[in-house]
Amino acid sequence: MEKHIPVPNGMTSFWRTQPHFLDSHRSTESLPQECDIVVVGAGYAGASVVHHILDQINPRLKSPSIVILEARQACSGATGRNGGHIKPDVYNGIAGLAADHGVEAAAEVAAFEAKHVTFLKEFIEKESIDCDYSVTRAIDVQLSRDHSATLKEAYEGLIDKGCEATKKAKYIPRDEAEQFSGVRGAQGCFTYEAGHIWPYKFVLHLLEKAIAKGVNLQMHTPVSGITQSTPTTSDLLWTVNTSRGSVATKTVVLATNAYTSSLAPQYKEKIIPVRGTCSRIIVPPGSTAPRLTNTYTLRWNNWNYDYLIPRADGSIVVGGARPAFINDLDSWYNVSDDSLVLEPAVRYWDNYMQRNFVGWENSHAYTDRVWTGIMGYSSDGLPHVGHVPGQKGQYIIAGFTGHGMPQIFLAAEGLAKMVLDDVDFAQTGLPQLFESTHSRLDSRQNKIFASIPGSGKPQARL
Ligand SMILES: Cc1cc2nc3c(=O)[nH]c(=O)nc-3n(C[C@H](O)[C@H](O)[C@H](O)COP(=O)(O)OP(=O)(O)OC[C@H]3O[C@@H](n4cnc5c(N)ncnc54)[C@H](O)[C@@H]3O)c2cc1C
């Protein structure tokens, strides 16, 4: 079986150009022989689970010993190379979930995602985390009249059925859309609360705090396999194997997103590694281009869209570029190499702002850097959170389908309750659709390919 593991030489994203002093940290020279909890993966999910476990520990009880094993540098996976956009979905993918699972279940996901924007703001302020977090408005711009009409109908349907999060989004009709958004040719848009962040700085803050509380962090330590310990009578149920030795543990948390199937083969066709592309655009000093204050999604149809955040330093981070590579399936689907970027995806960003934004024609905006990252697309579009079905003592938080920023922090809070206090998934407050279940693992559905009739082209949610 082909194994997807992080390649050692992923390309440098803008976010990782200023490495934190813990980037390659190892708390101890050799691995502890045993511990209570091993978390595999030091991205947003792994760091958040550890944060919430530490936060929920009863101070009167003995703290569990925790080891984090990370294949490369800290936050060097998708989190360290994404678009930094924290944009809850309140009407687009949510309409699809409502059609498949009912409005109540879909509304639960929408509310959960929307809650992240304020929750993160309060947390980041409380902890004084230097991570450029900004609460803003998302403007979702439709550039096709037909697609705009389809989305508007879905949006109105959700409002009629009482989806509270959808009610907070405002629709801007065609005759006002271009002026409202500043996007040339806008056929309609939606606007609602969203955020943006420097994800690497946020995650490194969580890891630094975890180390201060005694967590053992081990970078450059790829896990090669997880086996049942012998004798099986011990409460150290699992042995986590690496080239630097093994750790015996009671509990394993898989925060391995795109790479999960290499350690848990039952997720092989359930979480598929998919290559995404982002760029950073620079606006030269003295440019007369209008300053952007909102975040954007520019959507040409249901599979072709870009997402964009303006940064306080005047630069713009924008991801997408799907038309540049979507027809070359082998270049982006079921691949785990983030050391290269496809040439058409580099050229895609040439004059991007000049082409799409009113008043930017003479801005001289130019591309500073293009990078790739590997996302974990789940076959049903939903993350897998909770127990690994049938594997006592193993938990998962993965499969965020290019959309983890408004899902992971609170998903980790719920998972921490399960890990620490053996709380049932149903009691965690997490959206019921996120639970990793036998029936999801048994399903043969692959929605990644289902969205575009006749074309076979996959769709993501961001
Ligand atoms: C180009 C791009 C743009 C994106 N833009 C956005 C966006 O703007 N907004 C948004 O919401 N989402 C976006 N996403 C998705 C988002 O980044 C992810 O959903 C999120 O970061 C997932 O976090 P994670 O911790 O689960 O995964 P990761 O950050 O990938 O962390 C998993 C970690 O596990 C480690 N690991 C895996 N296997 C092993 C092993 N065997 N041994 C040891 N360590 C292992 C990896 O090295 C990695 O560090 C984007 C993703 C990409 C790639």
mmCIF file with all atom_site columns, C-alpha atoms and ligand atoms in Angstrom, residues 4-6 40-47 69-87 199 221-225 255-260 262-263 274-278 307 309 319-320 371-376 397-408 462, ligand 1:
data_model
loop_
_atom_site.group_PDB
_atom_site.id
_atom_site.type_symbol
_atom_site.label_atom_id
_atom_site.label_alt_id
_atom_site.label_comp_id
_atom_site.label_asym_id
_atom_site.label_entity_id
_atom_site.label_seq_id
_atom_site.pdbx_PDB_ins_code
_atom_site.Cartn_x
_atom_site.Cartn_y
_atom_site.Cartn_z
_atom_site.occupancy
_atom_site.B_iso_or_equiv
_atom_site.pdbx_formal_charge
_atom_site.auth_seq_id
_atom_site.auth_comp_id
_atom_site.auth_asym_id
_atom_site.auth_atom_id
_atom_site.pdbx_PDB_model_num
ATOM   1   C CA  . HIS A 1 4   ? 1.568   9.085  2.480  1.00 0.00 ? 4   HIS A CA  1
ATOM   2   C CA  . ILE A 1 5   ? 4.078   10.560 4.888  1.00 0.00 ? 5   ILE A CA  1
ATOM   3   C CA  . PRO A 1 6   ? 5.330   14.141 5.172  1.00 0.00 ? 6   PRO A CA  1
ATOM   4   C CA  . VAL A 1 40  ? 0.973   12.560 16.588 1.00 0.00 ? 40  VAL A CA  1
ATOM   5   C CA  . GLY A 1 41  ? 1.205   15.822 14.614 1.00 0.00 ? 41  GLY A CA  1
ATOM   6   C CA  . ALA A 1 42  ? 2.147   19.337 15.734 1.00 0.00 ? 42  ALA A CA  1
ATOM   7   C CA  . GLY A 1 43  ? -0.204  21.352 13.540 1.00 0.00 ? 43  GLY A CA  1
ATOM   8   C CA  . TYR A 1 44  ? -3.336  23.305 14.525 1.00 0.00 ? 44  TYR A CA  1
ATOM   9   C CA  . ALA A 1 45  ? -5.169  20.096 15.538 1.00 0.00 ? 45  ALA A CA  1
ATOM   10  C CA  . GLY A 1 46  ? -2.379  18.503 17.606 1.00 0.00 ? 46  GLY A CA  1
ATOM   11  C CA  . ALA A 1 47  ? -1.431  21.734 19.376 1.00 0.00 ? 47  ALA A CA  1
ATOM   12  C CA  . LEU A 1 69  ? 5.634   13.480 17.939 1.00 0.00 ? 69  LEU A CA  1
ATOM   13  C CA  . GLU A 1 70  ? 6.005   15.511 14.753 1.00 0.00 ? 70  GLU A CA  1
ATOM   14  C CA  . ALA A 1 71  ? 7.566   14.266 11.515 1.00 0.00 ? 71  ALA A CA  1
ATOM   15  C CA  . ARG A 1 72  ? 9.110   17.604 10.500 1.00 0.00 ? 72  ARG A CA  1
ATOM   16  C CA  . GLN A 1 73  ? 9.310   21.079 12.042 1.00 0.00 ? 73  GLN A CA  1
ATOM   17  C CA  . ALA A 1 74  ? 6.539   22.468 14.236 1.00 0.00 ? 74  ALA A CA  1
ATOM   18  C CA  . CYS A 1 75  ? 3.486   23.478 12.231 1.00 0.00 ? 75  CYS A CA  1
ATOM   19  C CA  . SER A 1 76  ? 5.057   22.532 8.921  1.00 0.00 ? 76  SER A CA  1
ATOM   20  C CA  . GLY A 1 77  ? 1.974   20.781 7.488  1.00 0.00 ? 77  GLY A CA  1
ATOM   21  C CA  . ALA A 1 78  ? -1.171  22.389 6.080  1.00 0.00 ? 78  ALA A CA  1
ATOM   22  C CA  . THR A 1 79  ? -1.479  24.823 8.995  1.00 0.00 ? 79  THR A CA  1
ATOM   23  C CA  . GLY A 1 80  ? 1.900   26.364 8.267  1.00 0.00 ? 80  GLY A CA  1
ATOM   24  C CA  . ARG A 1 81  ? 1.133   26.839 4.588  1.00 0.00 ? 81  ARG A CA  1
ATOM   25  C CA  . ASN A 1 82  ? -2.534  27.749 4.320  1.00 0.00 ? 82  ASN A CA  1
ATOM   26  C CA  . GLY A 1 83  ? -4.437  30.924 3.421  1.00 0.00 ? 83  GLY A CA  1
ATOM   27  C CA  . GLY A 1 84  ? -4.916  32.111 7.011  1.00 0.00 ? 84  GLY A CA  1
ATOM   28  C CA  . HIS A 1 85  ? -8.619  32.616 6.337  1.00 0.00 ? 85  HIS A CA  1
ATOM   29  C CA  . ILE A 1 86  ? -10.983 31.782 9.197  1.00 0.00 ? 86  ILE A CA  1
ATOM   30  C CA  . LYS A 1 87  ? -14.193 31.803 7.250  1.00 0.00 ? 87  LYS A CA  1
ATOM   31  C CA  . PRO A 1 199 ? -1.578  30.399 11.777 1.00 0.00 ? 199 PRO A CA  1
ATOM   32  C CA  . THR A 1 221 ? 10.355  12.289 14.583 1.00 0.00 ? 221 THR A CA  1
ATOM   33  C CA  . PRO A 1 222 ? 8.124   10.631 11.994 1.00 0.00 ? 222 PRO A CA  1
ATOM   34  C CA  . VAL A 1 223 ? 5.912   7.893  13.398 1.00 0.00 ? 223 VAL A CA  1
ATOM   35  C CA  . SER A 1 224 ? 6.253   4.779  11.259 1.00 0.00 ? 224 SER A CA  1
ATOM   36  C CA  . GLY A 1 225 ? 3.512   2.702  12.851 1.00 0.00 ? 225 GLY A CA  1
ATOM   37  C CA  . ALA A 1 255 ? -3.728  14.758 14.548 1.00 0.00 ? 255 ALA A CA  1
ATOM   38  C CA  . THR A 1 256 ? -2.154  13.779 11.263 1.00 0.00 ? 256 THR A CA  1
ATOM   39  C CA  . ASN A 1 257 ? -4.718  15.181 8.815  1.00 0.00 ? 257 ASN A CA  1
ATOM   40  C CA  . ALA A 1 258 ? -3.745  14.320 5.206  1.00 0.00 ? 258 ALA A CA  1
ATOM   41  C CA  . TYR A 1 259 ? -1.287  11.643 6.346  1.00 0.00 ? 259 TYR A CA  1
ATOM   42  C CA  . THR A 1 260 ? -3.631  9.745  8.674  1.00 0.00 ? 260 THR A CA  1
ATOM   43  C CA  . SER A 1 262 ? -0.269  5.827  6.837  1.00 0.00 ? 262 SER A CA  1
ATOM   44  C CA  . LEU A 1 263 ? -0.877  5.123  10.544 1.00 0.00 ? 263 LEU A CA  1
ATOM   45  C CA  . VAL A 1 274 ? -4.873  16.815 -1.844 1.00 0.00 ? 274 VAL A CA  1
ATOM   46  C CA  . ARG A 1 275 ? -2.387  19.482 -2.909 1.00 0.00 ? 275 ARG A CA  1
ATOM   47  C CA  . GLY A 1 276 ? -3.448  23.123 -2.478 1.00 0.00 ? 276 GLY A CA  1
ATOM   48  C CA  . THR A 1 277 ? -1.699  26.303 -3.607 1.00 0.00 ? 277 THR A CA  1
ATOM   49  C CA  . CYS A 1 278 ? -1.338  29.744 -2.046 1.00 0.00 ? 278 CYS A CA  1
ATOM   50  C CA  . TYR A 1 307 ? -9.874  32.935 -1.208 1.00 0.00 ? 307 TYR A CA  1
ATOM   51  C CA  . ILE A 1 309 ? -6.991  37.877 2.974  1.00 0.00 ? 309 ILE A CA  1
ATOM   52  C CA  . GLY A 1 319 ? -5.157  30.704 -2.405 1.00 0.00 ? 319 GLY A CA  1
ATOM   53  C CA  . GLY A 1 320 ? -6.928  28.592 -4.980 1.00 0.00 ? 320 GLY A CA  1
ATOM   54  C CA  . TRP A 1 371 ? 3.766   27.645 -2.130 1.00 0.00 ? 371 TRP A CA  1
ATOM   55  C CA  . THR A 1 372 ? 1.884   24.387 -1.800 1.00 0.00 ? 372 THR A CA  1
ATOM   56  C CA  . GLY A 1 373 ? 0.501   22.416 1.115  1.00 0.00 ? 373 GLY A CA  1
ATOM   57  C CA  . ILE A 1 374 ? -1.240  19.088 1.544  1.00 0.00 ? 374 ILE A CA  1
ATOM   58  C CA  . MET A 1 375 ? -4.844  19.127 2.735  1.00 0.00 ? 375 MET A CA  1
ATOM   59  C CA  . GLY A 1 376 ? -6.710  16.130 4.156  1.00 0.00 ? 376 GLY A CA  1
ATOM   60  C CA  . ILE A 1 397 ? -9.011  14.714 14.781 1.00 0.00 ? 397 ILE A CA  1
ATOM   61  C CA  . ALA A 1 398 ? -8.381  14.914 11.037 1.00 0.00 ? 398 ALA A CA  1
ATOM   62  C CA  . GLY A 1 399 ? -9.906  15.247 7.566  1.00 0.00 ? 399 GLY A CA  1
ATOM   63  C CA  . PHE A 1 400 ? -10.645 18.959 7.565  1.00 0.00 ? 400 PHE A CA  1
ATOM   64  C CA  . THR A 1 401 ? -11.071 19.151 3.782  1.00 0.00 ? 401 THR A CA  1
ATOM   65  C CA  . GLY A 1 402 ? -9.270  22.447 3.227  1.00 0.00 ? 402 GLY A CA  1
ATOM   66  C CA  . HIS A 1 403 ? -11.480 24.140 5.786  1.00 0.00 ? 403 HIS A CA  1
ATOM   67  C CA  . GLY A 1 404 ? -10.026 23.465 9.221  1.00 0.00 ? 404 GLY A CA  1
ATOM   68  C CA  . MET A 1 405 ? -9.468  27.000 10.478 1.00 0.00 ? 405 MET A CA  1
ATOM   69  C CA  . PRO A 1 406 ? -13.075 27.546 11.639 1.00 0.00 ? 406 PRO A CA  1
ATOM   70  C CA  . GLN A 1 407 ? -13.440 23.946 12.878 1.00 0.00 ? 407 GLN A CA  1
ATOM   71  C CA  . ILE A 1 408 ? -10.342 22.704 14.658 1.00 0.00 ? 408 ILE A CA  1
ATOM   72  C CA  . LEU A 1 462 ? -13.574 26.961 1.353  1.00 0.00 ? 462 LEU A CA  1
HETATM 73  C C1  . LIG B 2 .   ? -2.572  25.633 0.553  1.00 0.00 ? 1   LIG B C1  1
HETATM 74  C C2  . LIG B 2 .   ? -3.600  25.507 1.636  1.00 0.00 ? 1   LIG B C2  1
HETATM 75  C C3  . LIG B 2 .   ? -4.475  26.565 1.898  1.00 0.00 ? 1   LIG B C3  1
HETATM 76  C C4  . LIG B 2 .   ? -5.424  26.454 2.907  1.00 0.00 ? 1   LIG B C4  1
HETATM 77  N N1  . LIG B 2 .   ? -6.163  27.546 3.226  1.00 0.00 ? 1   LIG B N1  1
HETATM 78  C C5  . LIG B 2 .   ? -7.037  27.478 4.256  1.00 0.00 ? 1   LIG B C5  1
HETATM 79  C C6  . LIG B 2 .   ? -7.728  28.622 4.682  1.00 0.00 ? 1   LIG B C6  1
HETATM 80  O O1  . LIG B 2 .   ? -7.472  29.744 4.232  1.00 0.00 ? 1   LIG B O1  1
HETATM 81  N N2  . LIG B 2 .   ? -8.697  28.462 5.640  1.00 0.00 ? 1   LIG B N2  1
HETATM 82  C C7  . LIG B 2 .   ? -8.972  27.236 6.183  1.00 0.00 ? 1   LIG B C7  1
HETATM 83  O O2  . LIG B 2 .   ? -9.905  27.121 6.984  1.00 0.00 ? 1   LIG B O2  1
HETATM 84  N N3  . LIG B 2 .   ? -8.251  26.159 5.866  1.00 0.00 ? 1   LIG B N3  1
HETATM 85  C C8  . LIG B 2 .   ? -7.283  26.253 4.920  1.00 0.00 ? 1   LIG B C8  1
HETATM 86  N N4  . LIG B 2 .   ? -6.543  25.166 4.610  1.00 0.00 ? 1   LIG B N4  1
HETATM 87  C C9  . LIG B 2 .   ? -6.748  23.934 5.378  1.00 0.00 ? 1   LIG B C9  1
HETATM 88  C C10 . LIG B 2 .   ? -6.130  24.053 6.776  1.00 0.00 ? 1   LIG B C10 1
HETATM 89  O O3  . LIG B 2 .   ? -4.797  24.483 6.664  1.00 0.00 ? 1   LIG B O3  1
HETATM 90  C C11 . LIG B 2 .   ? -6.212  22.697 7.469  1.00 0.00 ? 1   LIG B C11 1
HETATM 91  O O4  . LIG B 2 .   ? -7.570  22.296 7.568  1.00 0.00 ? 1   LIG B O4  1
HETATM 92  C C12 . LIG B 2 .   ? -5.619  22.697 8.860  1.00 0.00 ? 1   LIG B C12 1
HETATM 93  O O5  . LIG B 2 .   ? -4.430  23.420 8.910  1.00 0.00 ? 1   LIG B O5  1
HETATM 94  C C13 . LIG B 2 .   ? -5.393  21.264 9.299  1.00 0.00 ? 1   LIG B C13 1
HETATM 95  O O6  . LIG B 2 .   ? -4.675  21.261 10.514 1.00 0.00 ? 1   LIG B O6  1
HETATM 96  P P1  . LIG B 2 .   ? -4.124  19.891 11.045 1.00 0.00 ? 1   LIG B P1  1
HETATM 97  O O7  . LIG B 2 .   ? -3.378  20.155 12.270 1.00 0.00 ? 1   LIG B O7  1
HETATM 98  O O8  . LIG B 2 .   ? -5.219  18.892 11.060 1.00 0.00 ? 1   LIG B O8  1
HETATM 99  O O9  . LIG B 2 .   ? -3.139  19.396 9.884  1.00 0.00 ? 1   LIG B O9  1
HETATM 100 P P2  . LIG B 2 .   ? -1.622  19.774 9.606  1.00 0.00 ? 1   LIG B P2  1
HETATM 101 O O10 . LIG B 2 .   ? -1.351  21.200 9.823  1.00 0.00 ? 1   LIG B O10 1
HETATM 102 O O11 . LIG B 2 .   ? -1.281  19.207 8.268  1.00 0.00 ? 1   LIG B O11 1
HETATM 103 O O12 . LIG B 2 .   ? -0.853  18.984 10.729 1.00 0.00 ? 1   LIG B O12 1
HETATM 104 C C14 . LIG B 2 .   ? -0.666  17.588 10.679 1.00 0.00 ? 1   LIG B C14 1
HETATM 105 C C15 . LIG B 2 .   ? 0.739   17.333 11.200 1.00 0.00 ? 1   LIG B C15 1
HETATM 106 O O13 . LIG B 2 .   ? 0.922   15.945 11.377 1.00 0.00 ? 1   LIG B O13 1
HETATM 107 C C16 . LIG B 2 .   ? 2.257   15.637 11.044 1.00 0.00 ? 1   LIG B C16 1
HETATM 108 N N5  . LIG B 2 .   ? 2.317   14.210 10.731 1.00 0.00 ? 1   LIG B N5  1
HETATM 109 C C17 . LIG B 2 .   ? 1.587   13.560 9.806  1.00 0.00 ? 1   LIG B C17 1
HETATM 110 N N6  . LIG B 2 .   ? 1.917   12.251 9.785  1.00 0.00 ? 1   LIG B N6  1
HETATM 111 C C18 . LIG B 2 .   ? 2.867   12.080 10.734 1.00 0.00 ? 1   LIG B C18 1
HETATM 112 C C19 . LIG B 2 .   ? 3.622   10.964 11.182 1.00 0.00 ? 1   LIG B C19 1
HETATM 113 N N7  . LIG B 2 .   ? 3.455   9.743  10.638 1.00 0.00 ? 1   LIG B N7  1
HETATM 114 N N8  . LIG B 2 .   ? 4.501   11.151 12.181 1.00 0.00 ? 1   LIG B N8  1
HETATM 115 C C20 . LIG B 2 .   ? 4.676   12.360 12.767 1.00 0.00 ? 1   LIG B C20 1
HETATM 116 N N9  . LIG B 2 .   ? 3.996   13.465 12.344 1.00 0.00 ? 1   LIG B N9  1
HETATM 117 C C21 . LIG B 2 .   ? 3.110   13.319 11.350 1.00 0.00 ? 1   LIG B C21 1
HETATM 118 C C22 . LIG B 2 .   ? 2.512   16.508 9.834  1.00 0.00 ? 1   LIG B C22 1
HETATM 119 O O14 . LIG B 2 .   ? 3.900   16.666 9.579  1.00 0.00 ? 1   LIG B O14 1
HETATM 120 C C23 . LIG B 2 .   ? 1.807   17.793 10.224 1.00 0.00 ? 1   LIG B C23 1
HETATM 121 O O15 . LIG B 2 .   ? 2.683   18.692 10.860 1.00 0.00 ? 1   LIG B O15 1
HETATM 122 C C24 . LIG B 2 .   ? -5.556  25.242 3.627  1.00 0.00 ? 1   LIG B C24 1
HETATM 123 C C25 . LIG B 2 .   ? -4.671  24.199 3.397  1.00 0.00 ? 1   LIG B C25 1
HETATM 124 C C26 . LIG B 2 .   ? -3.690  24.333 2.425  1.00 0.00 ? 1   LIG B C26 1
HETATM 125 C C27 . LIG B 2 .   ? -2.730  23.209 2.216  1.00 0.00 ? 1   LIG B C27 1
#
